[in-house]
mmCIF file of N, CA and C in Angstrom:
data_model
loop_
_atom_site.group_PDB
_atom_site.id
_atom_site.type_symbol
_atom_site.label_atom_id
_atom_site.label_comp_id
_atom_site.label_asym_id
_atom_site.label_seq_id
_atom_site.Cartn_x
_atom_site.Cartn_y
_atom_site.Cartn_z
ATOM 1 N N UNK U 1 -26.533 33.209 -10.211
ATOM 2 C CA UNK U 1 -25.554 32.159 -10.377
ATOM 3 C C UNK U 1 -26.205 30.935 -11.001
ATOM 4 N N UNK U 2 -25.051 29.994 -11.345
ATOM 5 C CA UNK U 2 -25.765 28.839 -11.919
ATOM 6 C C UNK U 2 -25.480 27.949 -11.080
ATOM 7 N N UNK U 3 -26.890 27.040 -10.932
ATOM 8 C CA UNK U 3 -26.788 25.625 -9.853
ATOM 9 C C UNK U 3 -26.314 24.652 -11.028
ATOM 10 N N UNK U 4 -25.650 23.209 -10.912
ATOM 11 C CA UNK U 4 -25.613 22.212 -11.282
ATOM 12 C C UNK U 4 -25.994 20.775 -10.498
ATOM 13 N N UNK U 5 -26.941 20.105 -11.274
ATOM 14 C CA UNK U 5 -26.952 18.735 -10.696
ATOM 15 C C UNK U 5 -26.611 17.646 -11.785
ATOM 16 N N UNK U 6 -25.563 17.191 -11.472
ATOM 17 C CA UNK U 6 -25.267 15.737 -12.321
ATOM 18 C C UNK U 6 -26.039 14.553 -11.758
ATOM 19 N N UNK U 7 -26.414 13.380 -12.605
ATOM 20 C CA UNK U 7 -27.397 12.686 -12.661
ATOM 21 C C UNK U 7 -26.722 11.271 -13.791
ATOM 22 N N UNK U 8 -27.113 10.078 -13.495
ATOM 23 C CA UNK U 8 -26.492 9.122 -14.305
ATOM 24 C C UNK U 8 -25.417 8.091 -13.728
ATOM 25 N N UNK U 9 -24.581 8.466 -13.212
ATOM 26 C CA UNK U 9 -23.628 8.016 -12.759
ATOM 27 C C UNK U 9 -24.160 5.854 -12.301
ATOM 28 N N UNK U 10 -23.381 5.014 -12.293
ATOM 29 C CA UNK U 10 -23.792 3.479 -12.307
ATOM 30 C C UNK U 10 -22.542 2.725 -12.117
ATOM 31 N N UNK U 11 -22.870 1.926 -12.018
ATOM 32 C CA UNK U 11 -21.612 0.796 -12.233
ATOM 33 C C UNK U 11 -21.708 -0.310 -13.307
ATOM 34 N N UNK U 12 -20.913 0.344 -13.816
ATOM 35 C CA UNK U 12 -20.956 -1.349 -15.201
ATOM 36 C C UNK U 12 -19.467 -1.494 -15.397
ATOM 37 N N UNK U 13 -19.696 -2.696 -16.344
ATOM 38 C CA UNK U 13 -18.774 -3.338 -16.850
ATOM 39 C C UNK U 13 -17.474 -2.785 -18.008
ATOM 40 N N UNK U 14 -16.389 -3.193 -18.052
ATOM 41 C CA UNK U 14 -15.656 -2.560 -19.137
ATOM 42 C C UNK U 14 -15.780 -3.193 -20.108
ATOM 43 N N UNK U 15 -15.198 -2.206 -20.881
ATOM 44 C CA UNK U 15 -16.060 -2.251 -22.336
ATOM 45 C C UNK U 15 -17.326 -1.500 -22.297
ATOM 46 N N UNK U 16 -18.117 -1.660 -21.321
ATOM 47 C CA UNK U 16 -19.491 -0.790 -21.775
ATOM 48 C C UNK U 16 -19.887 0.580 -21.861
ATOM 49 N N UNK U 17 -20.862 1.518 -21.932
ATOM 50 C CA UNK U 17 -21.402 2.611 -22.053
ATOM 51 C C UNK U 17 -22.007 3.011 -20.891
ATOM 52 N N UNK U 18 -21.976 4.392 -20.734
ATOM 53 C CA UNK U 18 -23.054 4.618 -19.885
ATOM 54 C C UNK U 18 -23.159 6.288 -20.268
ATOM 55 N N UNK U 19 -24.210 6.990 -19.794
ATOM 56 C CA UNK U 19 -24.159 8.674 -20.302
ATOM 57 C C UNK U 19 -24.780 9.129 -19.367
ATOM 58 N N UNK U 20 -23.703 10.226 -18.346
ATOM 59 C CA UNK U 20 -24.251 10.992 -17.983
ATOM 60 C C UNK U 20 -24.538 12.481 -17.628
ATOM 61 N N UNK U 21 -25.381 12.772 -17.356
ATOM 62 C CA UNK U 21 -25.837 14.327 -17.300
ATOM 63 C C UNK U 21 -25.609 15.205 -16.031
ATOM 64 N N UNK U 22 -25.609 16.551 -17.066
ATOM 65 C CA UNK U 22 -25.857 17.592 -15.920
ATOM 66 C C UNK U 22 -26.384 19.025 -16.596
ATOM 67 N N UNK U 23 -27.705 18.725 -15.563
ATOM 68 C CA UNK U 23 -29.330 19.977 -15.685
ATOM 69 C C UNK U 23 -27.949 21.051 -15.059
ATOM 70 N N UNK U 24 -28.622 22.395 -15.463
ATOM 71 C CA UNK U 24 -28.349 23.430 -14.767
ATOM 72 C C UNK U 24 -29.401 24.259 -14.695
ATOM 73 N N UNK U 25 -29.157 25.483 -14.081
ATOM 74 C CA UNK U 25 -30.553 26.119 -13.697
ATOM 75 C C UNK U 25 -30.398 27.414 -13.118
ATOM 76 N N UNK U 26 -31.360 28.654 -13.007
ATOM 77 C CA UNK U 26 -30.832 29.763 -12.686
ATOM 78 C C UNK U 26 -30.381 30.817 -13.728
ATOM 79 N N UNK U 27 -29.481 30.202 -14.559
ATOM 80 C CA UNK U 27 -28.439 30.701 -15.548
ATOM 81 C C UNK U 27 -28.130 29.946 -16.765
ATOM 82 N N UNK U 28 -28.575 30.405 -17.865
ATOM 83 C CA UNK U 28 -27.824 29.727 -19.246
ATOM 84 C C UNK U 28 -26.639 29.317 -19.570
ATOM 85 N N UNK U 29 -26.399 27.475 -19.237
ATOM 86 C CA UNK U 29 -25.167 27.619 -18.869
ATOM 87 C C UNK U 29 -23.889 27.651 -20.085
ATOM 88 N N UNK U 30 -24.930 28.019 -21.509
ATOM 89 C CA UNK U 30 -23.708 28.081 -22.455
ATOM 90 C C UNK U 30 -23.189 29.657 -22.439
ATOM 91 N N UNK U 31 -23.900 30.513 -20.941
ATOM 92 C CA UNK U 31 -23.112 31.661 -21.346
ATOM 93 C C UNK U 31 -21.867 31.534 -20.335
ATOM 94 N N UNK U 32 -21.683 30.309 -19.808
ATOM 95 C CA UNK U 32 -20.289 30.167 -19.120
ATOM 96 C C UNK U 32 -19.406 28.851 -19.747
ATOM 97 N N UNK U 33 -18.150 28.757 -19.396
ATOM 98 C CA UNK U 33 -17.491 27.424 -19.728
ATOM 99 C C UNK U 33 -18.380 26.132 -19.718
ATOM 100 N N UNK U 34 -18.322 25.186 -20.047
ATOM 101 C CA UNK U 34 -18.972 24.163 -19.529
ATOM 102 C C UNK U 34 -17.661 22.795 -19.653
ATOM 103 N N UNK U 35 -18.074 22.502 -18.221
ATOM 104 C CA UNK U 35 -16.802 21.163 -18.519
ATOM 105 C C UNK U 35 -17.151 20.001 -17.616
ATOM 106 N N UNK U 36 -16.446 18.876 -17.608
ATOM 107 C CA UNK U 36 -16.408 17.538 -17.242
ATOM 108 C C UNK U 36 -15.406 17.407 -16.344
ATOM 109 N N UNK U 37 -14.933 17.172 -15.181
ATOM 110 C CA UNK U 37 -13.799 16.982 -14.372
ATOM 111 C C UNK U 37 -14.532 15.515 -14.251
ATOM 112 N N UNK U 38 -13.279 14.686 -13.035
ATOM 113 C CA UNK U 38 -13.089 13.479 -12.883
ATOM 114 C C UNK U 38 -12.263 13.335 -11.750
ATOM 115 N N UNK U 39 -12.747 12.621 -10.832
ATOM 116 C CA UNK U 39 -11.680 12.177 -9.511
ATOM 117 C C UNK U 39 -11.711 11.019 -9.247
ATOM 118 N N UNK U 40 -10.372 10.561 -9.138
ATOM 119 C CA UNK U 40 -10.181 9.028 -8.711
ATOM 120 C C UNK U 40 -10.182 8.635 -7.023
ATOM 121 N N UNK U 41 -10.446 7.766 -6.262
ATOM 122 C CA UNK U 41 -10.195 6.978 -5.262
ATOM 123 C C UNK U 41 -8.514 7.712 -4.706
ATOM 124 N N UNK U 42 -8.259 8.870 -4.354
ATOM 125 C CA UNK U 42 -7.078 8.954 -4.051
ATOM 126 C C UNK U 42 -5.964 9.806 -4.535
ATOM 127 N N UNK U 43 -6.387 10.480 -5.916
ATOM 128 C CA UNK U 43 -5.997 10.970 -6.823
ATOM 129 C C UNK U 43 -6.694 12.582 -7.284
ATOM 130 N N UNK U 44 -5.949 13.164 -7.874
ATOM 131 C CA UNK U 44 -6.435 14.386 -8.007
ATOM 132 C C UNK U 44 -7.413 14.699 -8.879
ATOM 133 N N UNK U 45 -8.046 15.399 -8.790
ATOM 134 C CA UNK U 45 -9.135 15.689 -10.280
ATOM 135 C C UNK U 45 -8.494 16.153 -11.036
ATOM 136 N N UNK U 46 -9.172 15.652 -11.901
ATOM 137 C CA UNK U 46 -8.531 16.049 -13.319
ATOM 138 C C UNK U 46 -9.371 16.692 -14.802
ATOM 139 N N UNK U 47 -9.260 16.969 -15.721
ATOM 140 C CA UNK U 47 -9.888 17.486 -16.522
ATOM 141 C C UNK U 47 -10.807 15.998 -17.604
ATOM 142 N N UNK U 48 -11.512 16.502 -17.671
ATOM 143 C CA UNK U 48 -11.842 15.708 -18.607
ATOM 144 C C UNK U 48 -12.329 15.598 -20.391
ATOM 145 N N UNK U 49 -12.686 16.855 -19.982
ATOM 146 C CA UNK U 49 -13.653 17.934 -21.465
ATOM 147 C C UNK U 49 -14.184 19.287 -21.204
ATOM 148 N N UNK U 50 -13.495 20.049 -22.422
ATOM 149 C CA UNK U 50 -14.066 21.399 -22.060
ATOM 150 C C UNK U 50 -14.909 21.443 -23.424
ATOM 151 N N UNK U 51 -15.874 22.598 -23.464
ATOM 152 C CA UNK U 51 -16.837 22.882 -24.433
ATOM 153 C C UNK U 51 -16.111 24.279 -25.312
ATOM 154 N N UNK U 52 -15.346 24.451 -25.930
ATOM 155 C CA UNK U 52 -15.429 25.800 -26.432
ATOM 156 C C UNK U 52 -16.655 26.773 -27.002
ATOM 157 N N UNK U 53 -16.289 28.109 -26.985
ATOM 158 C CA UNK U 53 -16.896 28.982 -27.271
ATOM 159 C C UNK U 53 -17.384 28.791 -28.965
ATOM 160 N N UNK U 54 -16.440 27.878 -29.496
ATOM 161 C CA UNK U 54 -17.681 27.628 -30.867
ATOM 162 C C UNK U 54 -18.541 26.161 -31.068
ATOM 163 N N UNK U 55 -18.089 25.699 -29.766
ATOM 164 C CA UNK U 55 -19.176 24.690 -29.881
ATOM 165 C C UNK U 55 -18.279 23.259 -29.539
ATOM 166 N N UNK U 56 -17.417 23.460 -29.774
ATOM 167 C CA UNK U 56 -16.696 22.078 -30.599
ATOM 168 C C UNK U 56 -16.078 21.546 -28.518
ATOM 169 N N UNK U 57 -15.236 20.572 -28.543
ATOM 170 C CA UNK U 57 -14.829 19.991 -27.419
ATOM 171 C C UNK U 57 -12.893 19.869 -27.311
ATOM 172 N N UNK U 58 -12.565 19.811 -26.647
ATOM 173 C CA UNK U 58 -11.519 19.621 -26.428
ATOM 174 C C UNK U 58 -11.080 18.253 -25.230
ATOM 175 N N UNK U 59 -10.964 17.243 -25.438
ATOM 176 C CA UNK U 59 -10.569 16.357 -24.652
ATOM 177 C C UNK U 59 -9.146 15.619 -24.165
ATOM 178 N N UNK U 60 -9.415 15.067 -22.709
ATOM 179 C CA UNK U 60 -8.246 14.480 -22.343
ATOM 180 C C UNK U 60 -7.574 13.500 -23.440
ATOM 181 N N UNK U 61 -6.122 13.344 -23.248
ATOM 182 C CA UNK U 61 -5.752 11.975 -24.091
ATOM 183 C C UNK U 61 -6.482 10.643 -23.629
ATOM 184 N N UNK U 62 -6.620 11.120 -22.377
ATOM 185 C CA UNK U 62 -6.969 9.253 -22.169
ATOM 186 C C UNK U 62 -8.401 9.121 -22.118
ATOM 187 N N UNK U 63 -9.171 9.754 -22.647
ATOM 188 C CA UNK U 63 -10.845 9.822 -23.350
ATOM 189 C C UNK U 63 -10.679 9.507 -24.771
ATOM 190 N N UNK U 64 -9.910 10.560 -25.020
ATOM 191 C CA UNK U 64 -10.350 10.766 -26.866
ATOM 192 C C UNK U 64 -10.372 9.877 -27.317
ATOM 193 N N UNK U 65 -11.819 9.814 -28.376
ATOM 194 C CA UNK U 65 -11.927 8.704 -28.863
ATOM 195 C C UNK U 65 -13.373 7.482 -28.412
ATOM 196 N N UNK U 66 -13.295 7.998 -27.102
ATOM 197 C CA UNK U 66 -14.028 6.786 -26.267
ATOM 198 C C UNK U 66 -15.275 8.069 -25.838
ATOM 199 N N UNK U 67 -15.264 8.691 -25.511
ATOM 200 C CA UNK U 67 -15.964 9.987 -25.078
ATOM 201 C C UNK U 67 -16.047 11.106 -25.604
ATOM 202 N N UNK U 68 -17.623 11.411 -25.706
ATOM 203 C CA UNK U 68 -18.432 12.419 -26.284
ATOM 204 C C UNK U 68 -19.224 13.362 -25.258
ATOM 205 N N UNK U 69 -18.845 15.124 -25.631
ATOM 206 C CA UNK U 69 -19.437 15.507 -24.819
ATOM 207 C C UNK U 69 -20.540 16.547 -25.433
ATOM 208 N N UNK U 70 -21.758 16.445 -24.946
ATOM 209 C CA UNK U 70 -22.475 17.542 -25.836
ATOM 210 C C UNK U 70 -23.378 18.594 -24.498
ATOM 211 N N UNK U 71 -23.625 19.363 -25.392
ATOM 212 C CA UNK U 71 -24.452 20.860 -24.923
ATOM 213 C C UNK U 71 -25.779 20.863 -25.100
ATOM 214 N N UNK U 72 -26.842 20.478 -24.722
ATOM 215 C CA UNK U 72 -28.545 20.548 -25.643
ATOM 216 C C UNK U 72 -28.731 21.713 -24.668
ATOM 217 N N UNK U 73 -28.759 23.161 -25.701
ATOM 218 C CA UNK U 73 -29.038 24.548 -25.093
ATOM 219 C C UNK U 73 -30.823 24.610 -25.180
ATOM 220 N N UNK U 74 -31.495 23.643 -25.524
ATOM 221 C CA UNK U 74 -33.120 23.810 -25.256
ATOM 222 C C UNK U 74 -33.088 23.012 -23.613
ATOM 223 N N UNK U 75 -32.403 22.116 -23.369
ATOM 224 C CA UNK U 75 -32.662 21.566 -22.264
ATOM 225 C C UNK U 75 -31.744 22.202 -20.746
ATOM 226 N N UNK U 76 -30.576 22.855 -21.486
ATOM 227 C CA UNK U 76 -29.697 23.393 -20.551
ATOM 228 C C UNK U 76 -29.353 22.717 -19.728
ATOM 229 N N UNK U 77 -28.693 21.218 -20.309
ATOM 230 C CA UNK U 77 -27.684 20.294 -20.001
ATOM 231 C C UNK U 77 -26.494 19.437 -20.833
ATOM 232 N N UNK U 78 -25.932 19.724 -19.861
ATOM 233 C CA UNK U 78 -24.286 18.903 -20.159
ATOM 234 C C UNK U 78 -24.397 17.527 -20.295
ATOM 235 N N UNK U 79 -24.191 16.582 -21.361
ATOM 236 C CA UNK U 79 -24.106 15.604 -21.503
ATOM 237 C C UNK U 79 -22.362 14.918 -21.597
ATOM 238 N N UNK U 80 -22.356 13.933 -21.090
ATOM 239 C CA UNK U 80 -21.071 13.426 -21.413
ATOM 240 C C UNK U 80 -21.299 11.526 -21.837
ATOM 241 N N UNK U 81 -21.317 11.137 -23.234
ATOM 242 C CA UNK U 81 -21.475 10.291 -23.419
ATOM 243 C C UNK U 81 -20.039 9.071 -23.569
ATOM 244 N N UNK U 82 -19.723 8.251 -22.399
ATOM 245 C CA UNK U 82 -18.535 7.409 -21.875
ATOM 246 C C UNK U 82 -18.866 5.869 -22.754
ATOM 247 N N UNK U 83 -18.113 5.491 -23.966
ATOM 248 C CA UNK U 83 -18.255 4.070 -24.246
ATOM 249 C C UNK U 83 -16.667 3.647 -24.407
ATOM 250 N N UNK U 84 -16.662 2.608 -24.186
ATOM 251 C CA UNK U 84 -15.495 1.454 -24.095
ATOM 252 C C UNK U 84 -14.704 2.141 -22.762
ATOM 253 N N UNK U 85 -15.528 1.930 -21.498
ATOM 254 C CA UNK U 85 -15.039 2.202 -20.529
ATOM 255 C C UNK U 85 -13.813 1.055 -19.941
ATOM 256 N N UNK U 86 -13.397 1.697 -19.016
ATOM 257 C CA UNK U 86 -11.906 1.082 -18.243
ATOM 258 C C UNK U 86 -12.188 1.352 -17.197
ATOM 259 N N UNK U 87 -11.457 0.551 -16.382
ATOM 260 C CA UNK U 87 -11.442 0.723 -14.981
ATOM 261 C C UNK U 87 -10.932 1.633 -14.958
ATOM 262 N N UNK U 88 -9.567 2.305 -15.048
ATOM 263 C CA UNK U 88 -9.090 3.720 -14.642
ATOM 264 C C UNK U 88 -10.011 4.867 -14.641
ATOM 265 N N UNK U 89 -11.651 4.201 -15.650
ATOM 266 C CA UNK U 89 -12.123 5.416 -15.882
ATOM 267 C C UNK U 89 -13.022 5.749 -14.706
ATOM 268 N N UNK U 90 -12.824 4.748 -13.706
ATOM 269 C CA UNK U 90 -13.680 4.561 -12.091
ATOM 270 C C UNK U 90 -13.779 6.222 -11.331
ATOM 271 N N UNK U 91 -14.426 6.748 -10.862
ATOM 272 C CA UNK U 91 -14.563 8.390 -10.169
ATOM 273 C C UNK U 91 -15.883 8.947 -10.091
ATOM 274 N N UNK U 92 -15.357 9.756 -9.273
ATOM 275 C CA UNK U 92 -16.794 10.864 -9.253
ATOM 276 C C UNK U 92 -16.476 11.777 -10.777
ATOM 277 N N UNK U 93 -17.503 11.961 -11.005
ATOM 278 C CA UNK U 93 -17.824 12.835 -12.274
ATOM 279 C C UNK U 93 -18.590 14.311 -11.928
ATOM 280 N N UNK U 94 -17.661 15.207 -12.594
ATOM 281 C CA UNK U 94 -18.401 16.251 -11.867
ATOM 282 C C UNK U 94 -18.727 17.577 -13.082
ATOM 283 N N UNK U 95 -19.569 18.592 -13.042
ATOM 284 C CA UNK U 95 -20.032 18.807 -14.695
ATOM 285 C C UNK U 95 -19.452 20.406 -13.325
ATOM 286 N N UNK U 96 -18.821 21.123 -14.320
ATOM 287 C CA UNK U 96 -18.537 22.575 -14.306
ATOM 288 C C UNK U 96 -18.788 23.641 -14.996
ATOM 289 N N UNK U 97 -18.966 24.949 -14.279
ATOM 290 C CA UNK U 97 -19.501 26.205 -14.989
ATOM 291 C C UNK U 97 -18.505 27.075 -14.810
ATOM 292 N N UNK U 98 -17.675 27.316 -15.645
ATOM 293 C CA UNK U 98 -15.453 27.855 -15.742
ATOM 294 C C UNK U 98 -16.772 29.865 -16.005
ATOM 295 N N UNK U 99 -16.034 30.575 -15.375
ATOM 296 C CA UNK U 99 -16.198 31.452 -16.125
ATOM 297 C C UNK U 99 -15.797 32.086 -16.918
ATOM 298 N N UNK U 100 -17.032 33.255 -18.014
ATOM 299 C CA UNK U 100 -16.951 33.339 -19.014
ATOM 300 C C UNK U 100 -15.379 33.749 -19.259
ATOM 301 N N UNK U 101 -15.327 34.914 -18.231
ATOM 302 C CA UNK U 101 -14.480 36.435 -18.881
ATOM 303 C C UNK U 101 -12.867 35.744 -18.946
ATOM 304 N N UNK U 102 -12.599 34.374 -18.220
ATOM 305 C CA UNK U 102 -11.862 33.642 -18.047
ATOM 306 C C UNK U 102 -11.198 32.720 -18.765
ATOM 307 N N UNK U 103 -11.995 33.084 -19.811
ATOM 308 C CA UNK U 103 -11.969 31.293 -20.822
ATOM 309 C C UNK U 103 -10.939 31.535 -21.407
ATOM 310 N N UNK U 104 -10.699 30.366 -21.812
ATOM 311 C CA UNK U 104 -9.409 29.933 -22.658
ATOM 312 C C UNK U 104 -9.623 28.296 -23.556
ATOM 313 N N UNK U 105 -9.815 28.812 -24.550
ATOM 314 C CA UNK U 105 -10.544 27.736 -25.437
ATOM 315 C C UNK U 105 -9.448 26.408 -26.048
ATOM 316 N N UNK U 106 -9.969 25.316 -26.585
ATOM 317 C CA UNK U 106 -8.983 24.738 -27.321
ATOM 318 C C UNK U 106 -7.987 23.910 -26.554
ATOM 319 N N UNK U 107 -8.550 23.722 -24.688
ATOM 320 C CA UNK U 107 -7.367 23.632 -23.908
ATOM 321 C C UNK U 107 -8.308 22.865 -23.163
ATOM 322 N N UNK U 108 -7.359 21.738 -22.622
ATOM 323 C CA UNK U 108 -8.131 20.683 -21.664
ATOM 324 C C UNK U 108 -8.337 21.425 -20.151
ATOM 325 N N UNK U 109 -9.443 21.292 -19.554
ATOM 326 C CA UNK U 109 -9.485 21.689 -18.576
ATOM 327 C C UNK U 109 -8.747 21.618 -17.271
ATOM 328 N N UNK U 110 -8.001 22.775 -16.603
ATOM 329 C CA UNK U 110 -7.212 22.057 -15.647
ATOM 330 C C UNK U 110 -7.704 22.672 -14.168
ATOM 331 N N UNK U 111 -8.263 21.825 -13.218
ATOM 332 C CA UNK U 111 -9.033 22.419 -12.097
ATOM 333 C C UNK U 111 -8.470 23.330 -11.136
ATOM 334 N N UNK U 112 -6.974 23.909 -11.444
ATOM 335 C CA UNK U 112 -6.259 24.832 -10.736
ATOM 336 C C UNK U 112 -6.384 26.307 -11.224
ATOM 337 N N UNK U 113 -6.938 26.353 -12.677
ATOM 338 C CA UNK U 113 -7.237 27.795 -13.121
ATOM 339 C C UNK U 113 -8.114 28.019 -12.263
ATOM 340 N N UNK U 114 -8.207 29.557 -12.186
ATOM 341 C CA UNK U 114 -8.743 30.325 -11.719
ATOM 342 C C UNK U 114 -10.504 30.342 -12.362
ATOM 343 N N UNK U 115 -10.465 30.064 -13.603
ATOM 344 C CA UNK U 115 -11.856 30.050 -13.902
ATOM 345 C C UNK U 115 -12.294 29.048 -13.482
ATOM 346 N N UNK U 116 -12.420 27.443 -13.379
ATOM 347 C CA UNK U 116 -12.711 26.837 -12.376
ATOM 348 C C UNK U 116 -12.530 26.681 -10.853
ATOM 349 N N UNK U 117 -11.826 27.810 -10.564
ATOM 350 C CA UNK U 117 -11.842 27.711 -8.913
ATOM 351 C C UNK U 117 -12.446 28.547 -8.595
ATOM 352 N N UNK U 118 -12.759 29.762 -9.776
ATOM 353 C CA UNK U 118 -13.942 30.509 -8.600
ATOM 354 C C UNK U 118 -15.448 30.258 -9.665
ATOM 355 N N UNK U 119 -15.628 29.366 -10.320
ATOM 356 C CA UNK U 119 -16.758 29.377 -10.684
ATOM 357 C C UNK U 119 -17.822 28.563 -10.611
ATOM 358 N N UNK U 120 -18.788 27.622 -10.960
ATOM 359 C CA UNK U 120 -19.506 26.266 -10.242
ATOM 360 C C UNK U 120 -19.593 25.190 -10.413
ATOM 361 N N UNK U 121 -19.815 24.308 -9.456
ATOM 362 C CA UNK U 121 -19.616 22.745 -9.460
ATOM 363 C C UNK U 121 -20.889 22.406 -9.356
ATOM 364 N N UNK U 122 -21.011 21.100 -9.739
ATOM 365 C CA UNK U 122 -22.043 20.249 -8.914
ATOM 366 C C UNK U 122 -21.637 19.086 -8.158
ATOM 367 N N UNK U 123 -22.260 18.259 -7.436
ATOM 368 C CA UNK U 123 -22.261 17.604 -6.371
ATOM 369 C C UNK U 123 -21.536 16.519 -6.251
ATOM 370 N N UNK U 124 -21.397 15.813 -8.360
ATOM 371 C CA UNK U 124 -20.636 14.819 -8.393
ATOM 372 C C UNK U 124 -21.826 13.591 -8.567
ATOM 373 N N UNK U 125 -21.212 12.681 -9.665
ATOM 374 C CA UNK U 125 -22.121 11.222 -9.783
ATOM 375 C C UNK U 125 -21.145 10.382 -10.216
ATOM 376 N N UNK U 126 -21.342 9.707 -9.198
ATOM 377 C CA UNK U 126 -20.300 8.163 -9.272
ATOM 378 C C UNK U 126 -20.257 6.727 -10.789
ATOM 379 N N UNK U 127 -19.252 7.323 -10.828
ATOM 380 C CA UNK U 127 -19.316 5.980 -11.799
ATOM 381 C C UNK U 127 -17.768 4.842 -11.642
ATOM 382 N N UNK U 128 -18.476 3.766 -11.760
ATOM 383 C CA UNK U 128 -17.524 2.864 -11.263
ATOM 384 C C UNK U 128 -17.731 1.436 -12.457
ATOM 385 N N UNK U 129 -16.001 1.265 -12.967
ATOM 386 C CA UNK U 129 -15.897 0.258 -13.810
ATOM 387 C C UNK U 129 -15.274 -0.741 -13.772
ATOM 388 N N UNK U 130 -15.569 -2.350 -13.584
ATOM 389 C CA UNK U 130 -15.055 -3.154 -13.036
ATOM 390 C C UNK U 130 -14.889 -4.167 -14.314
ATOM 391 N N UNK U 131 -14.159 -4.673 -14.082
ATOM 392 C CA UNK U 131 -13.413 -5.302 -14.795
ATOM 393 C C UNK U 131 -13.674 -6.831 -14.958
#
């Protein structure tokens, strides 16, 4: 199986940047989904970015634009690079491993499929944007 640890997570200001990661280990994690979820203070998780099978990303409406997500397959981590943050964009951040046989490309991630419910999480890194 594949472990995940996300890493990065801070508190800044809106308007600003911040980027953070997630190592995986065990398992190559571009031979599974790779994605970005997001939970608010109260609110459900939600999708944030999926990686398709040719590389490319698929993002929420209320990212696009502001957020970049990349793959470095020498380091075998998930990057998610967040600028012109918002407060709404306040949550735990959490990096996912959807499985393969499951995928469905081209499509924002939604944490009720089945390929993210039976496949892996990590622990979550807080990021919080104040205004």
């Amino acid at each position: 199986q594949v472990r995940l640890m996300e890493s990065g997570g801070a508190s800044v200001q809106a308007g600003g940047s911040l980027r953070i990661s997630c190592a995986a280990s065990g398992r190559t994690y571009s031979d599974y989904s790779p994605a970005w979820f997001r939970q608010a203070p109260g609110k459900e998780r939600e999708g944030v970015v999926g990686i398709n099978r040719d590389g490319s990303a698929t993002y929420a409406d209320s990212v696009k634009g502001r957020f970049t997500a990349s793959l470095d397959n020498a380091k075998n981590t998930l990057y998610l690079q967040m600028d012109s943050l918002k407060p709404e964009d306040t949550g735990t951040y959490y990096c996912a491993a959807g499985l393969p046989h499951l995928s469905r490309d081209y499509k924002v991630p939604d944490p009720r499929e089945d390929r993210w419910q039976l496949g892996y999480r990590g622990q979550g890194t807080q990021v919080t944007v104040s205004s």
